[in-house]
């Protein structure tokens, strides 16, 4: 690789730290959405079961893309919660809430993760890392769409 395309160490570390934080948030929202998928109850089961499934399938793909981007930097992607070491990670729930509360929690998580994605996006701009920047544009679009779906449900409820 030509030296003019190499990132300086500070930018490299900043992007990797941001990607690791995003990976942790993505895993958390994936698991929460999967749990809600399993626990959506009647009479709204079919509607929410399908909506949550669409969400967690998209998040699983994102999880892979983010981990692969970390690997592209030549380091191993985090493989355990301990390695994520993210004190600001999205909050987990221990008991499945009612559907309305599920939607509120997922909306809050989507809004939080959008902020995380934007911080990675700005790190990528600063480092002139077009590949990470492009991935973050895709992630912002996906999370804004999800947030919009949840927001629309709450408004129309």
Short mmCIF file of N, CA, C and O in Angstrom, two decimals, residues 34-136:
data_model
loop_
_atom_site.label_atom_id
_atom_site.label_comp_id
_atom_site.label_asym_id
_atom_site.label_seq_id
_atom_site.Cartn_x
_atom_site.Cartn_y
_atom_site.Cartn_z
N UNK A 34 -34.47 -9.43 18.56
CA UNK A 34 -34.72 -10.88 18.45
C UNK A 34 -35.58 -11.34 19.64
O UNK A 34 -36.54 -12.09 19.47
N UNK A 35 -35.23 -10.88 20.83
CA UNK A 35 -36.00 -11.22 22.02
C UNK A 35 -37.43 -10.72 21.91
O UNK A 35 -38.37 -11.43 22.24
N UNK A 36 -37.61 -9.51 21.42
CA UNK A 36 -38.95 -8.96 21.26
C UNK A 36 -39.72 -9.74 20.20
O UNK A 36 -40.92 -9.96 20.34
N UNK A 37 -39.03 -10.17 19.17
CA UNK A 37 -39.65 -11.02 18.14
C UNK A 37 -40.22 -12.29 18.77
O UNK A 37 -41.34 -12.70 18.48
N UNK A 38 -39.44 -12.90 19.62
CA UNK A 38 -39.89 -14.13 20.28
C UNK A 38 -41.05 -13.89 21.23
O UNK A 38 -41.87 -14.77 21.45
N UNK A 39 -41.10 -12.70 21.81
CA UNK A 39 -42.03 -12.45 22.91
C UNK A 39 -43.19 -11.50 22.59
O UNK A 39 -43.93 -11.14 23.50
N UNK A 40 -43.34 -11.11 21.33
CA UNK A 40 -44.52 -10.30 20.97
C UNK A 40 -45.74 -11.19 21.21
O UNK A 40 -45.76 -12.36 20.85
N UNK A 41 -46.77 -10.64 21.85
CA UNK A 41 -47.92 -11.45 22.21
C UNK A 41 -49.18 -11.01 21.47
O UNK A 41 -49.22 -9.94 20.87
N UNK A 42 -50.17 -11.83 21.55
CA UNK A 42 -51.45 -11.56 20.88
C UNK A 42 -52.10 -10.33 21.50
O UNK A 42 -51.83 -10.03 22.63
N UNK A 43 -52.91 -9.60 20.82
CA UNK A 43 -53.42 -9.83 19.47
C UNK A 43 -52.53 -9.25 18.39
O UNK A 43 -52.84 -9.32 17.21
N UNK A 44 -51.38 -8.69 18.75
CA UNK A 44 -50.53 -8.03 17.77
C UNK A 44 -49.38 -8.91 17.30
O UNK A 44 -48.48 -8.45 16.62
N UNK A 45 -49.44 -10.19 17.63
CA UNK A 45 -48.31 -11.07 17.39
C UNK A 45 -47.82 -11.02 15.95
O UNK A 45 -46.65 -10.76 15.69
N UNK A 46 -48.69 -11.27 14.99
CA UNK A 46 -48.23 -11.38 13.60
C UNK A 46 -47.59 -10.09 13.09
O UNK A 46 -46.51 -10.12 12.51
N UNK A 47 -48.21 -8.98 13.34
CA UNK A 47 -47.68 -7.69 12.86
C UNK A 47 -46.31 -7.42 13.44
O UNK A 47 -45.36 -7.10 12.70
N UNK A 48 -46.16 -7.55 14.74
CA UNK A 48 -44.89 -7.22 15.37
C UNK A 48 -43.86 -8.31 15.17
O UNK A 48 -42.67 -8.02 15.05
N UNK A 49 -44.29 -9.55 15.13
CA UNK A 49 -43.37 -10.64 14.88
C UNK A 49 -42.65 -10.42 13.55
O UNK A 49 -41.43 -10.51 13.47
N UNK A 50 -43.40 -10.07 12.52
CA UNK A 50 -42.83 -9.84 11.20
C UNK A 50 -41.96 -8.58 11.19
O UNK A 50 -40.86 -8.58 10.62
N UNK A 51 -42.42 -7.50 11.81
CA UNK A 51 -41.64 -6.26 11.84
C UNK A 51 -40.32 -6.48 12.57
O UNK A 51 -39.26 -6.07 12.09
N UNK A 52 -40.36 -7.13 13.72
CA UNK A 52 -39.14 -7.38 14.47
C UNK A 52 -38.20 -8.30 13.68
O UNK A 52 -36.99 -8.11 13.70
N UNK A 53 -38.76 -9.29 12.99
CA UNK A 53 -37.92 -10.18 12.19
C UNK A 53 -37.19 -9.40 11.10
O UNK A 53 -35.99 -9.58 10.89
N UNK A 54 -37.90 -8.53 10.40
CA UNK A 54 -37.25 -7.71 9.37
C UNK A 54 -36.12 -6.89 9.98
O UNK A 54 -35.05 -6.76 9.37
N UNK A 55 -36.35 -6.36 11.17
CA UNK A 55 -35.33 -5.54 11.84
C UNK A 55 -34.10 -6.38 12.20
O UNK A 55 -32.98 -5.97 11.93
N UNK A 56 -34.30 -7.54 12.83
CA UNK A 56 -33.12 -8.27 13.29
C UNK A 56 -32.36 -8.91 12.13
O UNK A 56 -31.14 -9.09 12.21
N UNK A 57 -33.03 -9.24 11.04
CA UNK A 57 -32.32 -9.76 9.86
C UNK A 57 -31.41 -8.67 9.30
O UNK A 57 -30.24 -8.92 8.97
N UNK A 58 -31.93 -7.45 9.21
CA UNK A 58 -31.12 -6.33 8.72
C UNK A 58 -29.95 -6.07 9.67
O UNK A 58 -28.82 -5.84 9.24
N UNK A 59 -30.20 -6.13 10.96
CA UNK A 59 -29.14 -5.89 11.94
C UNK A 59 -28.06 -6.97 11.91
O UNK A 59 -26.88 -6.67 12.10
N UNK A 60 -28.44 -8.21 11.65
CA UNK A 60 -27.46 -9.30 11.56
C UNK A 60 -26.49 -9.04 10.41
O UNK A 60 -25.28 -9.24 10.54
N UNK A 61 -27.03 -8.57 9.30
CA UNK A 61 -26.19 -8.23 8.16
C UNK A 61 -25.26 -7.09 8.51
O UNK A 61 -24.06 -7.11 8.18
N UNK A 62 -25.78 -6.08 9.18
CA UNK A 62 -24.97 -4.93 9.59
C UNK A 62 -23.86 -5.36 10.53
O UNK A 62 -22.72 -4.89 10.42
N UNK A 63 -24.19 -6.24 11.45
CA UNK A 63 -23.21 -6.73 12.42
C UNK A 63 -22.01 -7.33 11.68
O UNK A 63 -20.86 -7.06 11.99
N UNK A 64 -22.30 -8.15 10.65
CA UNK A 64 -21.23 -8.74 9.86
C UNK A 64 -20.41 -7.69 9.13
O UNK A 64 -19.17 -7.76 9.10
N UNK A 65 -21.08 -6.72 8.52
CA UNK A 65 -20.36 -5.69 7.76
C UNK A 65 -19.43 -4.87 8.66
O UNK A 65 -18.31 -4.54 8.27
N UNK A 66 -19.90 -4.55 9.85
CA UNK A 66 -19.08 -3.76 10.78
C UNK A 66 -17.88 -4.58 11.24
O UNK A 66 -16.74 -4.09 11.26
N UNK A 67 -18.11 -5.84 11.58
CA UNK A 67 -17.00 -6.72 12.01
C UNK A 67 -16.00 -6.91 10.87
O UNK A 67 -14.78 -6.89 11.09
N UNK A 68 -16.49 -7.06 9.65
CA UNK A 68 -15.60 -7.20 8.50
C UNK A 68 -14.79 -5.93 8.27
O UNK A 68 -13.62 -5.99 7.86
N UNK A 69 -15.38 -4.77 8.53
CA UNK A 69 -14.64 -3.52 8.38
C UNK A 69 -13.52 -3.44 9.42
O UNK A 69 -12.41 -3.01 9.11
N UNK A 70 -13.79 -3.88 10.63
CA UNK A 70 -12.75 -3.93 11.67
C UNK A 70 -11.62 -4.85 11.21
O UNK A 70 -10.45 -4.52 11.31
N UNK A 71 -12.00 -6.02 10.67
CA UNK A 71 -11.00 -6.97 10.18
C UNK A 71 -10.14 -6.38 9.06
O UNK A 71 -8.97 -6.69 8.93
N UNK A 72 -10.75 -5.52 8.25
CA UNK A 72 -10.00 -4.91 7.14
C UNK A 72 -8.85 -4.03 7.64
O UNK A 72 -7.90 -3.78 6.91
N UNK A 73 -8.93 -3.61 8.91
CA UNK A 73 -7.86 -2.82 9.50
C UNK A 73 -6.73 -3.72 10.03
O UNK A 73 -5.76 -3.24 10.59
N UNK A 74 -6.90 -5.03 9.86
CA UNK A 74 -5.84 -5.96 10.24
C UNK A 74 -5.86 -6.41 11.67
O UNK A 74 -4.87 -6.95 12.16
N UNK A 75 -6.98 -6.19 12.36
CA UNK A 75 -7.09 -6.70 13.74
C UNK A 75 -8.32 -7.59 13.84
O UNK A 75 -9.21 -7.54 12.99
N UNK A 76 -8.36 -8.38 14.88
CA UNK A 76 -9.51 -9.26 15.10
C UNK A 76 -10.69 -8.44 15.61
O UNK A 76 -10.53 -7.51 16.40
N UNK A 77 -11.85 -8.78 15.11
CA UNK A 77 -13.08 -8.16 15.62
C UNK A 77 -13.32 -8.68 17.04
O UNK A 77 -12.98 -9.83 17.35
N UNK A 78 -13.89 -7.85 17.92
CA UNK A 78 -14.21 -8.33 19.27
C UNK A 78 -15.10 -9.57 19.21
O UNK A 78 -16.00 -9.66 18.37
N UNK A 79 -14.83 -10.53 20.09
CA UNK A 79 -15.59 -11.78 20.07
C UNK A 79 -16.37 -12.03 21.36
O UNK A 79 -17.04 -13.05 21.48
N UNK A 80 -16.28 -11.13 22.31
CA UNK A 80 -17.01 -11.32 23.55
C UNK A 80 -17.46 -9.97 24.09
O UNK A 80 -16.93 -8.93 23.71
N UNK A 81 -18.43 -10.01 25.00
CA UNK A 81 -18.90 -8.78 25.62
C UNK A 81 -17.79 -8.08 26.39
O UNK A 81 -17.75 -6.86 26.44
N UNK A 82 -16.89 -8.83 26.96
CA UNK A 82 -15.78 -8.25 27.70
C UNK A 82 -14.90 -7.43 26.76
O UNK A 82 -14.48 -6.33 27.08
N UNK A 83 -14.67 -7.95 25.55
CA UNK A 83 -13.84 -7.23 24.59
C UNK A 83 -14.53 -5.97 24.08
O UNK A 83 -13.86 -5.00 23.73
N UNK A 84 -15.85 -5.97 24.01
CA UNK A 84 -16.54 -4.78 23.56
C UNK A 84 -16.26 -3.62 24.51
O UNK A 84 -16.08 -2.50 24.09
N UNK A 85 -16.24 -3.92 25.82
CA UNK A 85 -15.89 -2.92 26.83
C UNK A 85 -16.54 -1.57 26.51
O UNK A 85 -15.86 -0.56 26.38
N UNK A 86 -17.84 -1.58 26.41
CA UNK A 86 -18.57 -0.38 26.02
C UNK A 86 -19.53 0.03 27.13
O UNK A 86 -20.67 -0.42 27.15
N UNK A 87 -19.10 0.89 28.02
CA UNK A 87 -19.97 1.28 29.13
C UNK A 87 -21.20 2.06 28.67
O UNK A 87 -22.18 2.14 29.38
N UNK A 88 -21.15 2.63 27.47
CA UNK A 88 -22.27 3.41 26.96
C UNK A 88 -23.21 2.58 26.08
O UNK A 88 -24.09 3.13 25.44
N UNK A 89 -23.01 1.27 26.06
CA UNK A 89 -23.83 0.41 25.20
C UNK A 89 -25.31 0.58 25.55
O UNK A 89 -25.68 0.98 26.66
N UNK A 90 -26.13 0.26 24.58
CA UNK A 90 -27.58 0.34 24.79
C UNK A 90 -27.98 -0.52 25.98
O UNK A 90 -27.40 -1.56 26.24
N UNK A 91 -28.99 -0.08 26.68
CA UNK A 91 -29.43 -0.77 27.89
C UNK A 91 -30.21 -2.05 27.53
O UNK A 91 -31.04 -2.05 26.64
N UNK A 92 -29.91 -3.10 28.25
CA UNK A 92 -30.60 -4.35 28.05
C UNK A 92 -31.84 -4.40 28.94
O UNK A 92 -31.95 -3.68 29.91
N UNK A 93 -32.76 -5.29 28.57
CA UNK A 93 -33.95 -5.51 29.40
C UNK A 93 -33.93 -6.96 29.86
O UNK A 93 -33.50 -7.84 29.14
N UNK A 94 -34.39 -7.19 31.08
CA UNK A 94 -34.36 -8.54 31.61
C UNK A 94 -35.68 -9.29 31.39
O UNK A 94 -35.68 -10.50 31.28
N UNK A 95 -36.77 -8.57 31.34
CA UNK A 95 -38.07 -9.20 31.11
C UNK A 95 -38.71 -8.57 29.89
O UNK A 95 -38.62 -7.36 29.70
N UNK A 96 -39.37 -9.38 29.07
CA UNK A 96 -40.00 -8.78 27.88
C UNK A 96 -41.14 -7.85 28.28
O UNK A 96 -42.05 -8.24 29.01
N UNK A 97 -41.08 -6.60 27.83
CA UNK A 97 -42.14 -5.64 28.16
C UNK A 97 -43.35 -5.83 27.25
O UNK A 97 -43.34 -6.66 26.34
N UNK A 98 -44.36 -5.02 27.47
CA UNK A 98 -45.52 -5.00 26.59
C UNK A 98 -45.08 -4.40 25.25
O UNK A 98 -44.08 -3.69 25.16
N UNK A 99 -45.85 -4.69 24.19
CA UNK A 99 -45.47 -4.29 22.85
C UNK A 99 -45.21 -2.79 22.75
O UNK A 99 -44.22 -2.36 22.15
N UNK A 100 -46.06 -1.98 23.34
CA UNK A 100 -45.88 -0.51 23.30
C UNK A 100 -44.52 -0.14 23.87
O UNK A 100 -43.81 0.71 23.32
N UNK A 101 -44.14 -0.76 24.97
CA UNK A 101 -42.85 -0.49 25.60
C UNK A 101 -41.70 -1.02 24.75
O UNK A 101 -40.61 -0.42 24.72
N UNK A 102 -41.93 -2.14 24.05
CA UNK A 102 -40.92 -2.66 23.14
C UNK A 102 -40.60 -1.63 22.06
O UNK A 102 -39.43 -1.35 21.77
N UNK A 103 -41.66 -1.09 21.48
CA UNK A 103 -41.49 -0.10 20.41
C UNK A 103 -40.77 1.14 20.94
O UNK A 103 -39.86 1.67 20.29
N UNK A 104 -41.16 1.62 22.12
CA UNK A 104 -40.51 2.80 22.70
C UNK A 104 -39.03 2.52 22.95
O UNK A 104 -38.18 3.38 22.68
N UNK A 105 -38.72 1.35 23.47
CA UNK A 105 -37.32 1.00 23.75
C UNK A 105 -36.50 0.90 22.46
O UNK A 105 -35.38 1.42 22.39
N UNK A 106 -37.08 0.28 21.45
CA UNK A 106 -36.35 0.15 20.18
C UNK A 106 -36.18 1.50 19.49
O UNK A 106 -35.14 1.75 18.87
N UNK A 107 -37.17 2.37 19.60
CA UNK A 107 -37.04 3.71 19.04
C UNK A 107 -35.90 4.45 19.75
O UNK A 107 -35.04 5.06 19.10
N UNK A 108 -35.87 4.39 21.06
CA UNK A 108 -34.80 5.05 21.81
C UNK A 108 -33.43 4.47 21.41
O UNK A 108 -32.46 5.23 21.24
N UNK A 109 -33.37 3.16 21.25
CA UNK A 109 -32.12 2.52 20.83
C UNK A 109 -31.70 2.96 19.43
O UNK A 109 -30.53 3.22 19.17
N UNK A 110 -32.66 3.03 18.52
CA UNK A 110 -32.35 3.47 17.16
C UNK A 110 -31.82 4.90 17.18
O UNK A 110 -30.84 5.22 16.50
N UNK A 111 -32.44 5.76 17.96
CA UNK A 111 -31.98 7.15 18.04
C UNK A 111 -30.58 7.24 18.65
O UNK A 111 -29.76 8.04 18.22
N UNK A 112 -30.30 6.39 19.62
CA UNK A 112 -28.97 6.36 20.23
C UNK A 112 -27.93 5.84 19.24
O UNK A 112 -26.84 6.42 19.12
N UNK A 113 -28.25 4.77 18.54
CA UNK A 113 -27.28 4.18 17.62
C UNK A 113 -27.02 5.11 16.43
O UNK A 113 -25.92 5.13 15.89
N UNK A 114 -28.01 5.90 16.04
CA UNK A 114 -27.79 6.88 14.96
C UNK A 114 -26.68 7.85 15.39
O UNK A 114 -25.81 8.19 14.58
N UNK A 115 -26.68 8.27 16.64
CA UNK A 115 -25.63 9.17 17.13
C UNK A 115 -24.26 8.48 17.07
O UNK A 115 -23.27 9.10 16.70
N UNK A 116 -24.23 7.21 17.44
CA UNK A 116 -22.97 6.45 17.38
C UNK A 116 -22.48 6.35 15.94
O UNK A 116 -21.31 6.57 15.66
N UNK A 117 -23.39 6.02 15.03
CA UNK A 117 -23.02 5.88 13.62
C UNK A 117 -22.48 7.22 13.09
O UNK A 117 -21.49 7.26 12.37
N UNK A 118 -23.14 8.30 13.45
CA UNK A 118 -22.67 9.62 12.99
C UNK A 118 -21.27 9.94 13.52
O UNK A 118 -20.46 10.55 12.82
N UNK A 119 -20.99 9.52 14.74
CA UNK A 119 -19.64 9.79 15.27
C UNK A 119 -18.60 8.99 14.48
O UNK A 119 -17.52 9.50 14.19
N UNK A 120 -18.93 7.75 14.10
CA UNK A 120 -18.01 6.96 13.27
C UNK A 120 -17.86 7.63 11.90
O UNK A 120 -16.76 7.72 11.35
N UNK A 121 -18.98 8.11 11.36
CA UNK A 121 -18.97 8.79 10.06
C UNK A 121 -18.00 9.98 10.09
O UNK A 121 -17.18 10.14 9.18
N UNK A 122 -18.07 10.80 11.14
CA UNK A 122 -17.19 11.97 11.22
C UNK A 122 -15.73 11.57 11.45
O UNK A 122 -14.81 12.23 10.95
N UNK A 123 -15.51 10.49 12.18
CA UNK A 123 -14.14 9.97 12.32
C UNK A 123 -13.61 9.55 10.95
O UNK A 123 -12.44 9.81 10.62
N UNK A 124 -14.46 8.91 10.16
CA UNK A 124 -14.05 8.46 8.82
C UNK A 124 -13.77 9.65 7.90
O UNK A 124 -12.81 9.61 7.11
N UNK A 125 -14.57 10.69 8.00
CA UNK A 125 -14.31 11.90 7.20
C UNK A 125 -12.95 12.47 7.58
O UNK A 125 -12.12 12.79 6.72
N UNK A 126 -12.72 12.60 8.88
CA UNK A 126 -11.46 13.15 9.38
C UNK A 126 -10.25 12.34 8.90
O UNK A 126 -9.21 12.90 8.58
N UNK A 127 -10.41 11.02 8.84
CA UNK A 127 -9.32 10.13 8.45
C UNK A 127 -9.25 9.90 6.94
O UNK A 127 -8.39 9.17 6.46
N UNK A 128 -10.18 10.52 6.21
CA UNK A 128 -10.28 10.32 4.76
C UNK A 128 -10.45 8.83 4.43
O UNK A 128 -9.87 8.31 3.48
N UNK A 129 -11.27 8.16 5.22
CA UNK A 129 -11.56 6.73 5.06
C UNK A 129 -12.90 6.59 4.35
O UNK A 129 -13.96 6.53 4.99
N UNK A 130 -12.86 6.57 3.04
CA UNK A 130 -14.08 6.55 2.24
C UNK A 130 -14.90 5.27 2.43
O UNK A 130 -16.13 5.30 2.36
N UNK A 131 -14.26 4.17 2.67
CA UNK A 131 -14.98 2.89 2.81
C UNK A 131 -15.81 2.89 4.09
O UNK A 131 -17.00 2.56 4.07
N UNK A 132 -15.19 3.29 5.20
CA UNK A 132 -15.95 3.37 6.45
C UNK A 132 -17.04 4.43 6.34
O UNK A 132 -18.17 4.22 6.80
N UNK A 133 -16.73 5.55 5.73
CA UNK A 133 -17.72 6.61 5.55
C UNK A 133 -18.93 6.09 4.77
O UNK A 133 -20.07 6.32 5.17
N UNK A 134 -18.69 5.35 3.69
CA UNK A 134 -19.79 4.80 2.90
C UNK A 134 -20.62 3.82 3.71
O UNK A 134 -21.86 3.84 3.67
N UNK A 135 -19.96 2.96 4.49
CA UNK A 135 -20.69 2.02 5.34
C UNK A 135 -21.56 2.76 6.35
O UNK A 135 -22.70 2.38 6.60
N UNK A 136 -21.04 3.85 6.89
CA UNK A 136 -21.82 4.60 7.88
C UNK A 136 -23.01 5.31 7.24
O UNK A 136 -24.07 5.42 7.88
#
